[in-house]
Amino acid sequence: MEEKDNVDIDEEMAKSLQRLVEEETNVAKASVGNNLEDHNTQYNEFGNTTEIDINLGATRFIDTDSINAKVISAVHNDTINNNSTNSNSINSNNITNNNSANGNIINTNRENNNYKKNDNVIINNKQNPHQDIHEHTSELHHAKNNDNHTIGLSKRNKIIIASIGGVAAVVLIIGIIIAVVIHNNQKSSYHYNYEMGMTLYKENNYMDAIKHFEIAFDSTEGKKNLDMMYALSEAYKNTGNIDKAVEILETALAYNKLNERTLSSLLKLCYDNKKGEKINKIIEEYKDSKVKDILSEYIVEIPTTSEKPGDFDEAVELMLLAQDDCTIYYTVDGSTPTNNSIRFTDSIKIEKDTVTVKAIAVNEIGVKSEVGEFKFTIDLKAPEAPVLDIEDTNIELGTKIKIKNLLEGDKAYYTIDGTTPSTYSLSYNDGIELEEGRYVLSVIVINKHNLSSTVTRKNITVKDKTEYTYNEALNFLKKRMQELNIIESNGKFSVSGETADFVYQTKKEISGIQMYYIRLDKKSTSGSKVEGYYGVGVSNGQCYKVTDSEGLLSAVVY
């Protein structure tokens, strides 16, 4: 049923009500008028003539309490005069048809001499079989001095008849008004508006459907009908009112929190309309519920890190990683990250102590991930003590002393007077070159974390470039063996007492050093045997232990 049909019904009922009033008035006038045609005058109870009120039959506003009192009085007086105990009541109920005003008023006909004692006044409605009027007649006895001839209806009885007609019309009007009210109440009912709304919704008439759905939704039943709320939300969405569509689905979830259809619809509606904050609240509320699987396609993954969290002895350069189209926000002070935290654009450098990185990923519509926590403990190690590339304490003038174990970012500092170096000391730059003389060289390394190594110290003698004779070289070797308690000053071995016999082999380069190559024998009364081979640097006077591996000679400082 269309809305215009309801308007037509209301207008038609109003017109019917107006016609009914007019018809009822005409009937009442006609009823009294018929009596007036035959009797221009009436006799009162004393036999005197009285004038008849020509407007007696008209429907009008009357004092019903006064009329009822007069009717009761009249009936009571007639009962006393006629020694009658009849007491009748007139009731009019269940008036349902607009044609009730056409009821007949049947009266006694004076011309047919039917006026007799105990004549009855009958109100009949037989012309309309659909109208149910319960009739009760009152016997009005008019007799004077036991006369068998009744003069006619008194003016009082005509007043009663007119009053009854008026009351009937009023009751009928009230009935129609009640019907109109019932009809209007029906139009405001939940069921009527729900059915009308669904009909219009299926016809894609969303604007009119919303009008009916809103009325139904205001009722208690409406806030329990999930199908209706879903349709109302869809109608709002199709008319562009997204906020109202979301509001209705939220109301539906408040009634039935775990309804999967409603939850899915709300999530999709929010996603399609870029309502990320709404989705964040829904995820937070439902992440531990039994319908949490519905959230999966809307959840943003927690960021990951390029380095696995843990303990490190070096500084860490950390990268944060997230799914496509997401922005990462992080903190390193222990606070929970938000959209106002540091935005990740470059690596995070963690150099010392324990640092907890907290991060979230936020997609393009504002849906954010859970917070990821990544703990890194940096236990930085100090650099190793510097290792110098010289083995001999005697070096030639112009030799550059270099540190062999410097790492990237390390810096070295040194002194030549035996004091401990610091960052204020001489800076090492690609080697240390000393003048001729004797030095106590002290070196430290400071790494990129500003941690210092232990000190390396070495006594160094710097001489101008020279060449030692074989005898000078041999004396260097004997002196070194005495220092090591291999031989004694008398030239014998300290342990066995055998004679140490040094035999010159050749002058050659061994392990990159020009040296005198010397064999040492042990001599006794039974003969001699080779104890080992040695070398002495021609230029530096350094002693070396020489080994032979299948004809390949190598030398180490002795």
mmCIF file with all atom_site columns, C-alpha atoms in Angstrom, residues 177-330:
data_model
loop_
_atom_site.group_PDB
_atom_site.id
_atom_site.type_symbol
_atom_site.label_atom_id
_atom_site.label_alt_id
_atom_site.label_comp_id
_atom_site.label_asym_id
_atom_site.label_entity_id
_atom_site.label_seq_id
_atom_site.pdbx_PDB_ins_code
_atom_site.Cartn_x
_atom_site.Cartn_y
_atom_site.Cartn_z
_atom_site.occupancy
_atom_site.B_iso_or_equiv
_atom_site.pdbx_formal_charge
_atom_site.auth_seq_id
_atom_site.auth_comp_id
_atom_site.auth_asym_id
_atom_site.auth_atom_id
_atom_site.pdbx_PDB_model_num
ATOM 1   C CA . ILE A 1 177 ? -13.768 9.167   15.669 1.00 0.00 ? 177 ILE A CA 1
ATOM 2   C CA . ILE A 1 178 ? -12.570 6.089   17.526 1.00 0.00 ? 178 ILE A CA 1
ATOM 3   C CA . ALA A 1 179 ? -12.224 4.280   14.196 1.00 0.00 ? 179 ALA A CA 1
ATOM 4   C CA . VAL A 1 180 ? -10.170 7.168   12.806 1.00 0.00 ? 180 VAL A CA 1
ATOM 5   C CA . VAL A 1 181 ? -7.982  7.187   15.909 1.00 0.00 ? 181 VAL A CA 1
ATOM 6   C CA . ILE A 1 182 ? -7.493  3.431   15.653 1.00 0.00 ? 182 ILE A CA 1
ATOM 7   C CA . HIS A 1 183 ? -6.555  3.824   12.006 1.00 0.00 ? 183 HIS A CA 1
ATOM 8   C CA . ASN A 1 184 ? -4.071  6.565   12.825 1.00 0.00 ? 184 ASN A CA 1
ATOM 9   C CA . ASN A 1 185 ? -2.647  4.514   15.671 1.00 0.00 ? 185 ASN A CA 1
ATOM 10  C CA . GLN A 1 186 ? -2.245  1.642   13.275 1.00 0.00 ? 186 GLN A CA 1
ATOM 11  C CA . LYS A 1 187 ? -0.251  3.913   10.971 1.00 0.00 ? 187 LYS A CA 1
ATOM 12  C CA . SER A 1 188 ? 2.064   4.633   13.908 1.00 0.00 ? 188 SER A CA 1
ATOM 13  C CA . SER A 1 189 ? 2.440   0.987   14.895 1.00 0.00 ? 189 SER A CA 1
ATOM 14  C CA . TYR A 1 190 ? 5.648   -1.030  14.639 1.00 0.00 ? 190 TYR A CA 1
ATOM 15  C CA . HIS A 1 191 ? 4.217   -3.786  12.439 1.00 0.00 ? 191 HIS A CA 1
ATOM 16  C CA . TYR A 1 192 ? 2.604   -1.421  9.936  1.00 0.00 ? 192 TYR A CA 1
ATOM 17  C CA . ASN A 1 193 ? 5.750   0.683   9.500  1.00 0.00 ? 193 ASN A CA 1
ATOM 18  C CA . TYR A 1 194 ? 8.049   -2.340  9.421  1.00 0.00 ? 194 TYR A CA 1
ATOM 19  C CA . GLU A 1 195 ? 6.037   -3.978  6.633  1.00 0.00 ? 195 GLU A CA 1
ATOM 20  C CA . MET A 1 196 ? 5.699   -0.722  4.693  1.00 0.00 ? 196 MET A CA 1
ATOM 21  C CA . GLY A 1 197 ? 9.426   -0.051  5.097  1.00 0.00 ? 197 GLY A CA 1
ATOM 22  C CA . MET A 1 198 ? 10.411  -3.510  3.846  1.00 0.00 ? 198 MET A CA 1
ATOM 23  C CA . THR A 1 199 ? 8.094   -3.202  0.853  1.00 0.00 ? 199 THR A CA 1
ATOM 24  C CA . LEU A 1 200 ? 9.536   0.161   -0.132 1.00 0.00 ? 200 LEU A CA 1
ATOM 25  C CA . TYR A 1 201 ? 13.092  -1.045  0.528  1.00 0.00 ? 201 TYR A CA 1
ATOM 26  C CA . LYS A 1 202 ? 12.642  -3.988  -1.845 1.00 0.00 ? 202 LYS A CA 1
ATOM 27  C CA . GLU A 1 203 ? 11.366  -1.526  -4.441 1.00 0.00 ? 203 GLU A CA 1
ATOM 28  C CA . ASN A 1 204 ? 14.580  0.521   -3.970 1.00 0.00 ? 204 ASN A CA 1
ATOM 29  C CA . ASN A 1 205 ? 12.519  3.435   -2.674 1.00 0.00 ? 205 ASN A CA 1
ATOM 30  C CA . TYR A 1 206 ? 15.040  4.097   0.068  1.00 0.00 ? 206 TYR A CA 1
ATOM 31  C CA . MET A 1 207 ? 13.928  7.593   1.124  1.00 0.00 ? 207 MET A CA 1
ATOM 32  C CA . ASP A 1 208 ? 10.326  6.532   1.850  1.00 0.00 ? 208 ASP A CA 1
ATOM 33  C CA . ALA A 1 209 ? 11.508  3.252   3.353  1.00 0.00 ? 209 ALA A CA 1
ATOM 34  C CA . ILE A 1 210 ? 13.653  5.199   5.827  1.00 0.00 ? 210 ILE A CA 1
ATOM 35  C CA . LYS A 1 211 ? 10.603  7.212   6.990  1.00 0.00 ? 211 LYS A CA 1
ATOM 36  C CA . HIS A 1 212 ? 8.738   4.031   7.945  1.00 0.00 ? 212 HIS A CA 1
ATOM 37  C CA . PHE A 1 213 ? 11.788  2.245   9.318  1.00 0.00 ? 213 PHE A CA 1
ATOM 38  C CA . GLU A 1 214 ? 12.564  5.186   11.610 1.00 0.00 ? 214 GLU A CA 1
ATOM 39  C CA . ILE A 1 215 ? 9.083   5.005   13.137 1.00 0.00 ? 215 ILE A CA 1
ATOM 40  C CA . ALA A 1 216 ? 9.387   1.242   13.617 1.00 0.00 ? 216 ALA A CA 1
ATOM 41  C CA . PHE A 1 217 ? 12.919  1.619   14.986 1.00 0.00 ? 217 PHE A CA 1
ATOM 42  C CA . ASP A 1 218 ? 11.715  3.937   17.760 1.00 0.00 ? 218 ASP A CA 1
ATOM 43  C CA . SER A 1 219 ? 9.696   1.059   19.234 1.00 0.00 ? 219 SER A CA 1
ATOM 44  C CA . THR A 1 220 ? 10.979  -1.654  21.557 1.00 0.00 ? 220 THR A CA 1
ATOM 45  C CA . GLU A 1 221 ? 10.393  -4.299  18.886 1.00 0.00 ? 221 GLU A CA 1
ATOM 46  C CA . GLY A 1 222 ? 12.289  -2.234  16.336 1.00 0.00 ? 222 GLY A CA 1
ATOM 47  C CA . LYS A 1 223 ? 15.465  -2.257  18.406 1.00 0.00 ? 223 LYS A CA 1
ATOM 48  C CA . LYS A 1 224 ? 15.360  -6.063  18.454 1.00 0.00 ? 224 LYS A CA 1
ATOM 49  C CA . ASN A 1 225 ? 14.754  -6.644  14.745 1.00 0.00 ? 225 ASN A CA 1
ATOM 50  C CA . LEU A 1 226 ? 18.207  -7.187  13.240 1.00 0.00 ? 226 LEU A CA 1
ATOM 51  C CA . ASP A 1 227 ? 16.823  -7.692  9.727  1.00 0.00 ? 227 ASP A CA 1
ATOM 52  C CA . MET A 1 228 ? 15.063  -4.344  9.846  1.00 0.00 ? 228 MET A CA 1
ATOM 53  C CA . MET A 1 229 ? 18.118  -2.571  11.242 1.00 0.00 ? 229 MET A CA 1
ATOM 54  C CA . TYR A 1 230 ? 20.262  -4.109  8.504  1.00 0.00 ? 230 TYR A CA 1
ATOM 55  C CA . ALA A 1 231 ? 17.790  -2.908  5.852  1.00 0.00 ? 231 ALA A CA 1
ATOM 56  C CA . LEU A 1 232 ? 17.625  0.556   7.450  1.00 0.00 ? 232 LEU A CA 1
ATOM 57  C CA . SER A 1 233 ? 21.423  0.775   7.448  1.00 0.00 ? 233 SER A CA 1
ATOM 58  C CA . GLU A 1 234 ? 21.530  -0.222  3.774  1.00 0.00 ? 234 GLU A CA 1
ATOM 59  C CA . ALA A 1 235 ? 18.871  2.379   2.977  1.00 0.00 ? 235 ALA A CA 1
ATOM 60  C CA . TYR A 1 236 ? 20.917  5.076   4.720  1.00 0.00 ? 236 TYR A CA 1
ATOM 61  C CA . LYS A 1 237 ? 24.027  3.943   2.858  1.00 0.00 ? 237 LYS A CA 1
ATOM 62  C CA . ASN A 1 238 ? 22.248  4.054   -0.506 1.00 0.00 ? 238 ASN A CA 1
ATOM 63  C CA . THR A 1 239 ? 21.076  7.600   0.201  1.00 0.00 ? 239 THR A CA 1
ATOM 64  C CA . GLY A 1 240 ? 24.596  8.719   1.140  1.00 0.00 ? 240 GLY A CA 1
ATOM 65  C CA . ASN A 1 241 ? 24.090  9.043   4.902  1.00 0.00 ? 241 ASN A CA 1
ATOM 66  C CA . ILE A 1 242 ? 27.041  6.881   5.941  1.00 0.00 ? 242 ILE A CA 1
ATOM 67  C CA . ASP A 1 243 ? 27.198  8.114   9.542  1.00 0.00 ? 243 ASP A CA 1
ATOM 68  C CA . LYS A 1 244 ? 23.597  7.058   10.177 1.00 0.00 ? 244 LYS A CA 1
ATOM 69  C CA . ALA A 1 245 ? 24.223  3.723   8.464  1.00 0.00 ? 245 ALA A CA 1
ATOM 70  C CA . VAL A 1 246 ? 27.140  3.090   10.824 1.00 0.00 ? 246 VAL A CA 1
ATOM 71  C CA . GLU A 1 247 ? 25.116  4.219   13.837 1.00 0.00 ? 247 GLU A CA 1
ATOM 72  C CA . ILE A 1 248 ? 22.299  1.757   13.073 1.00 0.00 ? 248 ILE A CA 1
ATOM 73  C CA . LEU A 1 249 ? 24.705  -1.188  12.725 1.00 0.00 ? 249 LEU A CA 1
ATOM 74  C CA . GLU A 1 250 ? 26.366  -0.223  16.009 1.00 0.00 ? 250 GLU A CA 1
ATOM 75  C CA . THR A 1 251 ? 22.941  -0.242  17.663 1.00 0.00 ? 251 THR A CA 1
ATOM 76  C CA . ALA A 1 252 ? 22.275  -3.685  16.197 1.00 0.00 ? 252 ALA A CA 1
ATOM 77  C CA . LEU A 1 253 ? 25.562  -4.957  17.657 1.00 0.00 ? 253 LEU A CA 1
ATOM 78  C CA . ALA A 1 254 ? 24.673  -3.491  21.034 1.00 0.00 ? 254 ALA A CA 1
ATOM 79  C CA . TYR A 1 255 ? 21.585  -5.725  20.981 1.00 0.00 ? 255 TYR A CA 1
ATOM 80  C CA . ASN A 1 256 ? 23.399  -8.808  19.617 1.00 0.00 ? 256 ASN A CA 1
ATOM 81  C CA . LYS A 1 257 ? 27.137  -8.346  20.021 1.00 0.00 ? 257 LYS A CA 1
ATOM 82  C CA . LEU A 1 258 ? 28.246  -11.557 18.306 1.00 0.00 ? 258 LEU A CA 1
ATOM 83  C CA . ASN A 1 259 ? 26.070  -11.340 15.195 1.00 0.00 ? 259 ASN A CA 1
ATOM 84  C CA . GLU A 1 260 ? 28.536  -12.130 12.415 1.00 0.00 ? 260 GLU A CA 1
ATOM 85  C CA . ARG A 1 261 ? 26.479  -10.641 9.584  1.00 0.00 ? 261 ARG A CA 1
ATOM 86  C CA . THR A 1 262 ? 26.126  -7.302  11.349 1.00 0.00 ? 262 THR A CA 1
ATOM 87  C CA . LEU A 1 263 ? 29.782  -7.214  12.400 1.00 0.00 ? 263 LEU A CA 1
ATOM 88  C CA . SER A 1 264 ? 30.972  -8.010  8.868  1.00 0.00 ? 264 SER A CA 1
ATOM 89  C CA . SER A 1 265 ? 28.689  -5.351  7.388  1.00 0.00 ? 265 SER A CA 1
ATOM 90  C CA . LEU A 1 266 ? 29.901  -2.717  9.854  1.00 0.00 ? 266 LEU A CA 1
ATOM 91  C CA . LEU A 1 267 ? 33.572  -3.485  9.157  1.00 0.00 ? 267 LEU A CA 1
ATOM 92  C CA . LYS A 1 268 ? 33.121  -3.332  5.384  1.00 0.00 ? 268 LYS A CA 1
ATOM 93  C CA . LEU A 1 269 ? 31.084  -0.130  5.603  1.00 0.00 ? 269 LEU A CA 1
ATOM 94  C CA . CYS A 1 270 ? 33.789  1.527   7.722  1.00 0.00 ? 270 CYS A CA 1
ATOM 95  C CA . TYR A 1 271 ? 36.600  0.283   5.457  1.00 0.00 ? 271 TYR A CA 1
ATOM 96  C CA . ASP A 1 272 ? 34.906  1.412   2.239  1.00 0.00 ? 272 ASP A CA 1
ATOM 97  C CA . ASN A 1 273 ? 34.346  4.862   3.735  1.00 0.00 ? 273 ASN A CA 1
ATOM 98  C CA . LYS A 1 274 ? 37.836  5.195   5.277  1.00 0.00 ? 274 LYS A CA 1
ATOM 99  C CA . LYS A 1 275 ? 36.685  5.173   8.898  1.00 0.00 ? 275 LYS A CA 1
ATOM 100 C CA . GLY A 1 276 ? 39.909  3.706   10.286 1.00 0.00 ? 276 GLY A CA 1
ATOM 101 C CA . GLU A 1 277 ? 39.373  4.825   13.876 1.00 0.00 ? 277 GLU A CA 1
ATOM 102 C CA . LYS A 1 278 ? 36.020  3.000   13.967 1.00 0.00 ? 278 LYS A CA 1
ATOM 103 C CA . ILE A 1 279 ? 37.734  -0.174  12.760 1.00 0.00 ? 279 ILE A CA 1
ATOM 104 C CA . ASN A 1 280 ? 40.439  0.233   15.435 1.00 0.00 ? 280 ASN A CA 1
ATOM 105 C CA . LYS A 1 281 ? 37.759  0.331   18.161 1.00 0.00 ? 281 LYS A CA 1
ATOM 106 C CA . ILE A 1 282 ? 35.968  -2.711  16.712 1.00 0.00 ? 282 ILE A CA 1
ATOM 107 C CA . ILE A 1 283 ? 39.211  -4.705  16.521 1.00 0.00 ? 283 ILE A CA 1
ATOM 108 C CA . GLU A 1 284 ? 40.095  -3.800  20.107 1.00 0.00 ? 284 GLU A CA 1
ATOM 109 C CA . GLU A 1 285 ? 36.627  -4.876  21.305 1.00 0.00 ? 285 GLU A CA 1
ATOM 110 C CA . TYR A 1 286 ? 36.427  -8.145  19.366 1.00 0.00 ? 286 TYR A CA 1
ATOM 111 C CA . LYS A 1 287 ? 40.063  -9.333  19.166 1.00 0.00 ? 287 LYS A CA 1
ATOM 112 C CA . ASP A 1 288 ? 39.539  -11.883 21.952 1.00 0.00 ? 288 ASP A CA 1
ATOM 113 C CA . SER A 1 289 ? 35.950  -12.896 21.082 1.00 0.00 ? 289 SER A CA 1
ATOM 114 C CA . LYS A 1 290 ? 34.776  -16.083 19.384 1.00 0.00 ? 290 LYS A CA 1
ATOM 115 C CA . VAL A 1 291 ? 34.067  -14.125 16.176 1.00 0.00 ? 291 VAL A CA 1
ATOM 116 C CA . LYS A 1 292 ? 37.591  -12.695 15.979 1.00 0.00 ? 292 LYS A CA 1
ATOM 117 C CA . ASP A 1 293 ? 38.235  -14.461 12.659 1.00 0.00 ? 293 ASP A CA 1
ATOM 118 C CA . ILE A 1 294 ? 35.987  -11.889 10.968 1.00 0.00 ? 294 ILE A CA 1
ATOM 119 C CA . LEU A 1 295 ? 38.606  -9.246  11.807 1.00 0.00 ? 295 LEU A CA 1
ATOM 120 C CA . SER A 1 296 ? 41.460  -10.975 9.962  1.00 0.00 ? 296 SER A CA 1
ATOM 121 C CA . GLU A 1 297 ? 41.214  -9.128  6.633  1.00 0.00 ? 297 GLU A CA 1
ATOM 122 C CA . TYR A 1 298 ? 41.164  -5.742  8.389  1.00 0.00 ? 298 TYR A CA 1
ATOM 123 C CA . ILE A 1 299 ? 44.043  -6.320  10.835 1.00 0.00 ? 299 ILE A CA 1
ATOM 124 C CA . VAL A 1 300 ? 47.364  -4.593  10.077 1.00 0.00 ? 300 VAL A CA 1
ATOM 125 C CA . GLU A 1 301 ? 50.419  -6.727  10.802 1.00 0.00 ? 301 GLU A CA 1
ATOM 126 C CA . ILE A 1 302 ? 52.892  -5.709  13.501 1.00 0.00 ? 302 ILE A CA 1
ATOM 127 C CA . PRO A 1 303 ? 56.156  -4.252  12.082 1.00 0.00 ? 303 PRO A CA 1
ATOM 128 C CA . THR A 1 304 ? 59.283  -6.433  12.016 1.00 0.00 ? 304 THR A CA 1
ATOM 129 C CA . THR A 1 305 ? 62.996  -5.587  12.370 1.00 0.00 ? 305 THR A CA 1
ATOM 130 C CA . SER A 1 306 ? 66.026  -6.182  10.176 1.00 0.00 ? 306 SER A CA 1
ATOM 131 C CA . GLU A 1 307 ? 67.987  -7.474  13.186 1.00 0.00 ? 307 GLU A CA 1
ATOM 132 C CA . LYS A 1 308 ? 66.672  -10.072 15.552 1.00 0.00 ? 308 LYS A CA 1
ATOM 133 C CA . PRO A 1 309 ? 66.373  -8.600  19.061 1.00 0.00 ? 309 PRO A CA 1
ATOM 134 C CA . GLY A 1 310 ? 69.005  -9.763  21.544 1.00 0.00 ? 310 GLY A CA 1
ATOM 135 C CA . ASP A 1 311 ? 72.486  -9.012  22.905 1.00 0.00 ? 311 ASP A CA 1
ATOM 136 C CA . PHE A 1 312 ? 75.176  -7.370  20.782 1.00 0.00 ? 312 PHE A CA 1
ATOM 137 C CA . ASP A 1 313 ? 78.788  -6.390  21.403 1.00 0.00 ? 313 ASP A CA 1
ATOM 138 C CA . GLU A 1 314 ? 78.662  -3.807  18.663 1.00 0.00 ? 314 GLU A CA 1
ATOM 139 C CA . ALA A 1 315 ? 76.274  -1.009  17.794 1.00 0.00 ? 315 ALA A CA 1
ATOM 140 C CA . VAL A 1 316 ? 73.231  -1.978  15.703 1.00 0.00 ? 316 VAL A CA 1
ATOM 141 C CA . GLU A 1 317 ? 71.696  -0.139  12.784 1.00 0.00 ? 317 GLU A CA 1
ATOM 142 C CA . LEU A 1 318 ? 68.077  -1.221  12.851 1.00 0.00 ? 318 LEU A CA 1
ATOM 143 C CA . MET A 1 319 ? 65.538  -1.148  10.026 1.00 0.00 ? 319 MET A CA 1
ATOM 144 C CA . LEU A 1 320 ? 61.784  -1.388  10.682 1.00 0.00 ? 320 LEU A CA 1
ATOM 145 C CA . LEU A 1 321 ? 59.676  -3.238  8.110  1.00 0.00 ? 321 LEU A CA 1
ATOM 146 C CA . ALA A 1 322 ? 55.879  -3.270  7.503  1.00 0.00 ? 322 ALA A CA 1
ATOM 147 C CA . GLN A 1 323 ? 53.377  -4.370  4.866  1.00 0.00 ? 323 GLN A CA 1
ATOM 148 C CA . ASP A 1 324 ? 52.809  -2.240  1.792  1.00 0.00 ? 324 ASP A CA 1
ATOM 149 C CA . ASP A 1 325 ? 51.060  1.133   2.067  1.00 0.00 ? 325 ASP A CA 1
ATOM 150 C CA . CYS A 1 326 ? 51.749  1.343   5.800  1.00 0.00 ? 326 CYS A CA 1
ATOM 151 C CA . THR A 1 327 ? 53.510  4.062   7.741  1.00 0.00 ? 327 THR A CA 1
ATOM 152 C CA . ILE A 1 328 ? 55.609  3.097   10.783 1.00 0.00 ? 328 ILE A CA 1
ATOM 153 C CA . TYR A 1 329 ? 55.754  5.146   13.981 1.00 0.00 ? 329 TYR A CA 1
ATOM 154 C CA . TYR A 1 330 ? 58.139  4.254   16.819 1.00 0.00 ? 330 TYR A CA 1
#
